[in-house]
Rosetta silent file (secondary structure, phi, psi, omega in degrees, C-alpha in Angstrom):
SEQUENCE: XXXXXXXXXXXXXXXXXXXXXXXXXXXXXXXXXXXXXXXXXXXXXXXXXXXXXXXXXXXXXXXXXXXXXXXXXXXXXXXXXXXXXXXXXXXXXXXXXXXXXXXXXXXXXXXXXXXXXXXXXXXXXXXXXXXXXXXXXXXXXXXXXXXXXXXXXXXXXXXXXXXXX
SCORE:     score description
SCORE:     0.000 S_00000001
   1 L     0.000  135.843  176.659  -44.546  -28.854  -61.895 S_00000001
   2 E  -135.767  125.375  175.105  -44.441  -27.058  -65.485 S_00000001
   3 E  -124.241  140.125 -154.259  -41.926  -24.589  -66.052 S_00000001
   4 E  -128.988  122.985  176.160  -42.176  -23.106  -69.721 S_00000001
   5 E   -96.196  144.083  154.932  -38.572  -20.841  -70.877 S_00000001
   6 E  -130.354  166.140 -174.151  -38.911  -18.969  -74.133 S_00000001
   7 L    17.276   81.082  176.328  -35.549  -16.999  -75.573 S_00000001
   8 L   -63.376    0.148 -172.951  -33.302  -18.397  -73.665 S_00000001
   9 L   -86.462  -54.064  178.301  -30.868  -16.154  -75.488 S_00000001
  10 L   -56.603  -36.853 -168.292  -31.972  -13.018  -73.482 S_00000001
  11 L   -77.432  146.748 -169.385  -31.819  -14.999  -70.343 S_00000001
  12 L   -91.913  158.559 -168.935  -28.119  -14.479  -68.659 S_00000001
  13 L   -81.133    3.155  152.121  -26.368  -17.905  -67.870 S_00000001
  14 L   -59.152  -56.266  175.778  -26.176  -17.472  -64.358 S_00000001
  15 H   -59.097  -32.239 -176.093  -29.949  -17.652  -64.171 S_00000001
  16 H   -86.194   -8.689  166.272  -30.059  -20.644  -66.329 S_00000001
  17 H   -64.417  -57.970 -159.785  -27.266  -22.404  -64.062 S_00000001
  18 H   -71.066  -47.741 -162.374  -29.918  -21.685  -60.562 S_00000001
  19 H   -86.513  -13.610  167.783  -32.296  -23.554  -63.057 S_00000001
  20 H   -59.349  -53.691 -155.468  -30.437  -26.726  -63.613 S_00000001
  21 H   -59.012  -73.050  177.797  -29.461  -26.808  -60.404 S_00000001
  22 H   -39.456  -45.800  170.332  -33.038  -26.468  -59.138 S_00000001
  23 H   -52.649  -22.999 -164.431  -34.119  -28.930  -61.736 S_00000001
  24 H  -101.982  -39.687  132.923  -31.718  -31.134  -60.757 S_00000001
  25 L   -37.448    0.865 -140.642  -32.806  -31.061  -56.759 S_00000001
  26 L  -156.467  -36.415 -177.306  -36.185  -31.600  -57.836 S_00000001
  27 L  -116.089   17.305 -173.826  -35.613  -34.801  -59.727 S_00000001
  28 L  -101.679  -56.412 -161.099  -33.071  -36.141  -56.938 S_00000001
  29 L   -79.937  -28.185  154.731  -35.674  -35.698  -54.040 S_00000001
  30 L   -32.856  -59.379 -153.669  -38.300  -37.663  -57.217 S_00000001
  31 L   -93.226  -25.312  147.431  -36.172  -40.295  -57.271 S_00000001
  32 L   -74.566    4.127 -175.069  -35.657  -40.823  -53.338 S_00000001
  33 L    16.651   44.933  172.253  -39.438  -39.980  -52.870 S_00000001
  34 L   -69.905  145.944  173.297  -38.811  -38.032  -49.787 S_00000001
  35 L   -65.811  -38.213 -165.322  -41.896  -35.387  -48.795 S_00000001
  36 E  -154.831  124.034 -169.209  -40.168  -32.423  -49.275 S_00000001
  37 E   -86.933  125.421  168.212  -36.985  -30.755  -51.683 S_00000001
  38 L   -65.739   28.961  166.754  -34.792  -28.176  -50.629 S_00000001
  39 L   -30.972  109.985  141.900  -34.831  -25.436  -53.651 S_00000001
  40 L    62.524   70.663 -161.832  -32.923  -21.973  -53.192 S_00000001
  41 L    -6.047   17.260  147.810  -33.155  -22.514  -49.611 S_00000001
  42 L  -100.410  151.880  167.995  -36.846  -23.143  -49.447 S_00000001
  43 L   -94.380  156.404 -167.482  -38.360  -26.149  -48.667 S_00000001
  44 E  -126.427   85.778  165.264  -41.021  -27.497  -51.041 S_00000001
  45 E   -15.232  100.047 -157.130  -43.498  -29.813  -50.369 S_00000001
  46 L   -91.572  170.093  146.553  -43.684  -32.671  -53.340 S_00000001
  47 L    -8.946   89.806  179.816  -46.854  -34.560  -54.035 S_00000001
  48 L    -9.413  -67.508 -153.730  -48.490  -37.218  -51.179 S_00000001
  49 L  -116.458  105.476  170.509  -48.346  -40.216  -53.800 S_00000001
  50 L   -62.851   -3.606  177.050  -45.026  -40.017  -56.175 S_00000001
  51 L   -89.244  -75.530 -131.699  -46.838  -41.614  -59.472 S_00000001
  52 L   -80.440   36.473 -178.418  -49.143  -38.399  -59.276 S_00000001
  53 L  -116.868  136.947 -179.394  -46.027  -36.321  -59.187 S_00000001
  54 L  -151.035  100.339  142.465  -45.238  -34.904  -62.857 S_00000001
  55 L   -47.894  143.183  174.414  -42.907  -32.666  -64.215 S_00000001
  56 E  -154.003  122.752 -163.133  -42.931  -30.996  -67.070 S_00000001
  57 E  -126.393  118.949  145.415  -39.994  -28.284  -68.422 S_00000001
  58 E   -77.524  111.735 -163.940  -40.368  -26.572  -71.747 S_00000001
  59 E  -128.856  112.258  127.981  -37.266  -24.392  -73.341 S_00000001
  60 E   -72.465   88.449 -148.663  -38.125  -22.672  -76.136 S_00000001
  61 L   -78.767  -19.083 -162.895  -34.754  -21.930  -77.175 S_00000001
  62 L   -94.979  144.134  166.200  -35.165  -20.255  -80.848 S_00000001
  63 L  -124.428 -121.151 -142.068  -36.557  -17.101  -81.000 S_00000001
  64 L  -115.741  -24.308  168.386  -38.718  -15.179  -83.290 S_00000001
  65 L  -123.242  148.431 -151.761  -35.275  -13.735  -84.999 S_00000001
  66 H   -58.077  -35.935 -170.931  -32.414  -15.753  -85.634 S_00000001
  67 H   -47.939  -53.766  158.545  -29.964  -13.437  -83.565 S_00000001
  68 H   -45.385   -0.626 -174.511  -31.581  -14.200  -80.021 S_00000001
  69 L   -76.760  108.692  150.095  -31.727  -18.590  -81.321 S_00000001
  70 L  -122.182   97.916 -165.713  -29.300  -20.548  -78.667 S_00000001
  71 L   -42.961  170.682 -174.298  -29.240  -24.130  -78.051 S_00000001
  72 L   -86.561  128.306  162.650  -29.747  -24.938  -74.249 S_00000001
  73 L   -10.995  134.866  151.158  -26.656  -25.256  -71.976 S_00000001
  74 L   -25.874  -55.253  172.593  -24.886  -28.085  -71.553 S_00000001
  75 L   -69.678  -24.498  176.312  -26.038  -28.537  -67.899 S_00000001
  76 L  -101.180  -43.784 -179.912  -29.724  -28.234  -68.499 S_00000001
  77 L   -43.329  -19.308  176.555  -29.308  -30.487  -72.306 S_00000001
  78 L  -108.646   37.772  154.005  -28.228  -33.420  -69.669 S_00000001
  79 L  -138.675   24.023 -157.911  -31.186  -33.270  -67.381 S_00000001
  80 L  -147.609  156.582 -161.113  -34.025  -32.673  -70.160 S_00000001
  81 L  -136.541  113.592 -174.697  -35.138  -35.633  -73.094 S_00000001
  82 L   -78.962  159.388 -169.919  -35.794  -33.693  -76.649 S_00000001
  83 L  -130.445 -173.659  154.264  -39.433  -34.375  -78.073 S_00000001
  84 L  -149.445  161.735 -163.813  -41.154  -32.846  -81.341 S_00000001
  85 L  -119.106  138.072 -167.682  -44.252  -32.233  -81.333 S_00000001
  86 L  -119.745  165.288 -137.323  -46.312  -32.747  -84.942 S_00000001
  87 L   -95.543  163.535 -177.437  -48.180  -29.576  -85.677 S_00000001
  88 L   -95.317  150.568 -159.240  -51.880  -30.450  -84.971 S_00000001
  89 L   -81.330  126.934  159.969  -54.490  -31.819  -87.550 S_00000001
  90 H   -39.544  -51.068  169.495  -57.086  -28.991  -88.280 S_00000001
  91 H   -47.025  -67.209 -155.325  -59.656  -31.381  -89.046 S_00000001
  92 H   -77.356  -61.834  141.085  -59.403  -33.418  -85.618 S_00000001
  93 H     0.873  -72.055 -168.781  -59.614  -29.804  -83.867 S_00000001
  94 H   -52.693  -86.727 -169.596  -62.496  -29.026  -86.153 S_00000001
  95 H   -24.655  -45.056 -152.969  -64.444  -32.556  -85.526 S_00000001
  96 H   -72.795  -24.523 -179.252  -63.891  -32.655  -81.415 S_00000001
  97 H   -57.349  -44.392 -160.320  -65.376  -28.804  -81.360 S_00000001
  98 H  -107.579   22.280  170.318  -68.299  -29.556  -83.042 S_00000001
  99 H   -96.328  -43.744  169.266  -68.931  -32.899  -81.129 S_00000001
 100 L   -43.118  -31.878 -176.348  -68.433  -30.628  -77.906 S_00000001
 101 L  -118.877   31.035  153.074  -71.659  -28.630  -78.964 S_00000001
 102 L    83.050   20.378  153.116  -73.990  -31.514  -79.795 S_00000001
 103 L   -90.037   81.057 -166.820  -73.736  -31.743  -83.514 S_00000001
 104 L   -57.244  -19.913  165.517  -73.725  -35.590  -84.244 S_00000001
 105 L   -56.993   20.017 -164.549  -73.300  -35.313  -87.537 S_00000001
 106 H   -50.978  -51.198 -169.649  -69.552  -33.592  -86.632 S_00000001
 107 H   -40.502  -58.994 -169.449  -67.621  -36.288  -89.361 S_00000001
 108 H   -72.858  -19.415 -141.628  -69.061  -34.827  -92.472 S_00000001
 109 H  -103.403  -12.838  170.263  -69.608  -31.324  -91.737 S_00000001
 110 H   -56.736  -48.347 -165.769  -65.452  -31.229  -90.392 S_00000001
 111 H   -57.970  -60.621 -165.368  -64.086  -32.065  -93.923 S_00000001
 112 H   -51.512  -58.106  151.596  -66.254  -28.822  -94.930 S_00000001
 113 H   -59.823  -28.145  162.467  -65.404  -26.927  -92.432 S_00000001
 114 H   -86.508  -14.838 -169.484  -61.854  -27.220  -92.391 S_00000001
 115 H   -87.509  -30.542  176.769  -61.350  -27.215  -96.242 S_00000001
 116 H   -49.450  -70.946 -156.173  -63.626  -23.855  -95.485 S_00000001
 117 H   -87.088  -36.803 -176.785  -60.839  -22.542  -92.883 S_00000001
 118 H   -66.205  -85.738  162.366  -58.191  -23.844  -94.943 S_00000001
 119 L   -44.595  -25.581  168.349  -58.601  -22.092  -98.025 S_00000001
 120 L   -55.332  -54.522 -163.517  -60.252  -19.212  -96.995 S_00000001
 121 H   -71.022  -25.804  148.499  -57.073  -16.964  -96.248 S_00000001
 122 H   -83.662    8.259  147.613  -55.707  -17.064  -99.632 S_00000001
 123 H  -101.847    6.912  165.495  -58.803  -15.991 -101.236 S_00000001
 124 L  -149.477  171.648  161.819  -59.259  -12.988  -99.693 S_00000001
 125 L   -14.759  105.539  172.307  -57.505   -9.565  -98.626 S_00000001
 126 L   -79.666  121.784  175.315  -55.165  -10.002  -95.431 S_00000001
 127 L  -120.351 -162.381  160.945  -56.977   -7.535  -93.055 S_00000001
 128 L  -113.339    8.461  156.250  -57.397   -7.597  -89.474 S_00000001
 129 L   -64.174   -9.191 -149.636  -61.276   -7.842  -90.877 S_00000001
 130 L  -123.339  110.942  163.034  -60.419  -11.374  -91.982 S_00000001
 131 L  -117.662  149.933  155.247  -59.449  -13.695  -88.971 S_00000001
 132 L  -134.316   28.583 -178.060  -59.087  -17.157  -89.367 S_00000001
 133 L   -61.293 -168.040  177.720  -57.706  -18.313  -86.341 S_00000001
 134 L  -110.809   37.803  133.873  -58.991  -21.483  -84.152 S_00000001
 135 L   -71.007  -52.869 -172.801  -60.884  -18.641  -81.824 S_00000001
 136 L   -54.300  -24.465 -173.839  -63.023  -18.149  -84.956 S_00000001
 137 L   -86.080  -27.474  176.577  -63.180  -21.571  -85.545 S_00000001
 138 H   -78.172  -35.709  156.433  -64.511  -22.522  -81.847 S_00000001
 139 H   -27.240  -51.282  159.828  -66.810  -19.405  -82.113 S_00000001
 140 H   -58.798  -45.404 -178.056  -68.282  -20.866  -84.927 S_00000001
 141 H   -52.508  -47.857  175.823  -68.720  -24.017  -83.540 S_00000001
 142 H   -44.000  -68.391  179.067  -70.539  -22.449  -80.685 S_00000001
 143 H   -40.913  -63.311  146.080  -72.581  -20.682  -82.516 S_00000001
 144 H   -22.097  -50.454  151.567  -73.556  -23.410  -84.685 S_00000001
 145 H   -41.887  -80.294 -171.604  -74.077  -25.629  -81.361 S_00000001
 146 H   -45.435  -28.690 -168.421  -76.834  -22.921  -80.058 S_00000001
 147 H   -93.844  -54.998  144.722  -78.543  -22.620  -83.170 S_00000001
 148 H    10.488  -82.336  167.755  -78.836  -26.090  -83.057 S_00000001
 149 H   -65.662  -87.155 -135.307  -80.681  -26.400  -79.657 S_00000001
 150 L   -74.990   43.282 -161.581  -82.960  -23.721  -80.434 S_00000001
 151 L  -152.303   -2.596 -166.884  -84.139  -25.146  -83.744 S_00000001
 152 L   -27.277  124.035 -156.807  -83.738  -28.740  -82.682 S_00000001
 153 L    51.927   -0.800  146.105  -85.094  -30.562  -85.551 S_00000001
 154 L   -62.024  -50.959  173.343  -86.156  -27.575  -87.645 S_00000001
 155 L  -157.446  149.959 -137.947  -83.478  -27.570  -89.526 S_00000001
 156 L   -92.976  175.084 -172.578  -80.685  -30.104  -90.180 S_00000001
 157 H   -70.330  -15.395  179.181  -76.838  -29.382  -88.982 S_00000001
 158 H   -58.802  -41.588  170.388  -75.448  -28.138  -91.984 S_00000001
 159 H   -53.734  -49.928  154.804  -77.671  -25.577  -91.931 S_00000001
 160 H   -59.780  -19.879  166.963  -76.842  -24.314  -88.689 S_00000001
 161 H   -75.741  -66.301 -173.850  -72.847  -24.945  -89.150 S_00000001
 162 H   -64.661  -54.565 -176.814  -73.850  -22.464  -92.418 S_00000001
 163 H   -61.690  -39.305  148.096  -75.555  -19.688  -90.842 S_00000001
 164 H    -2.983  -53.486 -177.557  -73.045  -19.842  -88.329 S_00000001
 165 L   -69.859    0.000    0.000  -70.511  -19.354  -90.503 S_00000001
């Protein structure tokens, strides 16, 4: 089960009450590994085998302006274990893309490419011509991948990672 909240501040605290409560039925009938949980007066089939049973509940509580920001209730903060998350390395992103499309050479041509991706948006004009997301960056990869195959051994990967680009 994955249930994902964002701005919890808009949501009224009635609703977020029905979800503890459900949350909390849900990880009672887990923990007795009974076949099937009682929710909001349906019943809900769990999982066959209880190790393949996995929750997972995300509350994004802050939102995009400070007014709408609310820590989570008391009643759902005692049934939920806070994580962080560490923002992900560009580079490792870069490398596994272009491993994905058959360019063994991925190690060197990542550094290049991400220093590439990196630096690009502060050297030129923020437009909506100018994307640098990591759709542009798997695009590229693709491309770069295809170009690849049909040239196999014609011309090395860098070359194909550059016209890509």
């Amino acid at each position: 089960a994955w249930l994902h909240m964002r701005g919890l501040g808009s949501v009224k605290p009635e609703v977020l009450t029905q979800v503890a409560c459900s949350m909390r039925a849900l990880f009672e009938a887990l923990r007795a590994k009974v076949a099937f949980v009682k929710i909001d007066g349906f019943d809900l089939k769990l999982a066959e085998s209880p190790a393949r049973c996995c929750t997972f509940f995300t509350f994004d509580s802050c939102a995009s302006d400070s007014a709408h920001s609310m820590p989570l209730p008391p009643n759902l903060r005692a049934l939920v274990r806070p994580f962080a998350l560490p923002a992900p390395s560009l580079e490792r992103i870069v490398e596994a893309l272009l491993l994905m499309e058959g360019l063994v050479n991925a190690a060197a041509l990542t550094r290049q490419l991400a220093l590439l991706y990196t630096l690009a948006p502060g050297s030129v004009p923020d437009t909506p011509l100018h994307d640098w997301s990591l759709r542009v960056i798997k695009s590229v990869a693709v491309a770069a991948g295809l170009r690849r195959q049909a040239n196999l051994g014609l011309e090395s990967e860098a070359c194909s990672l550059a016209h890509a680009v």
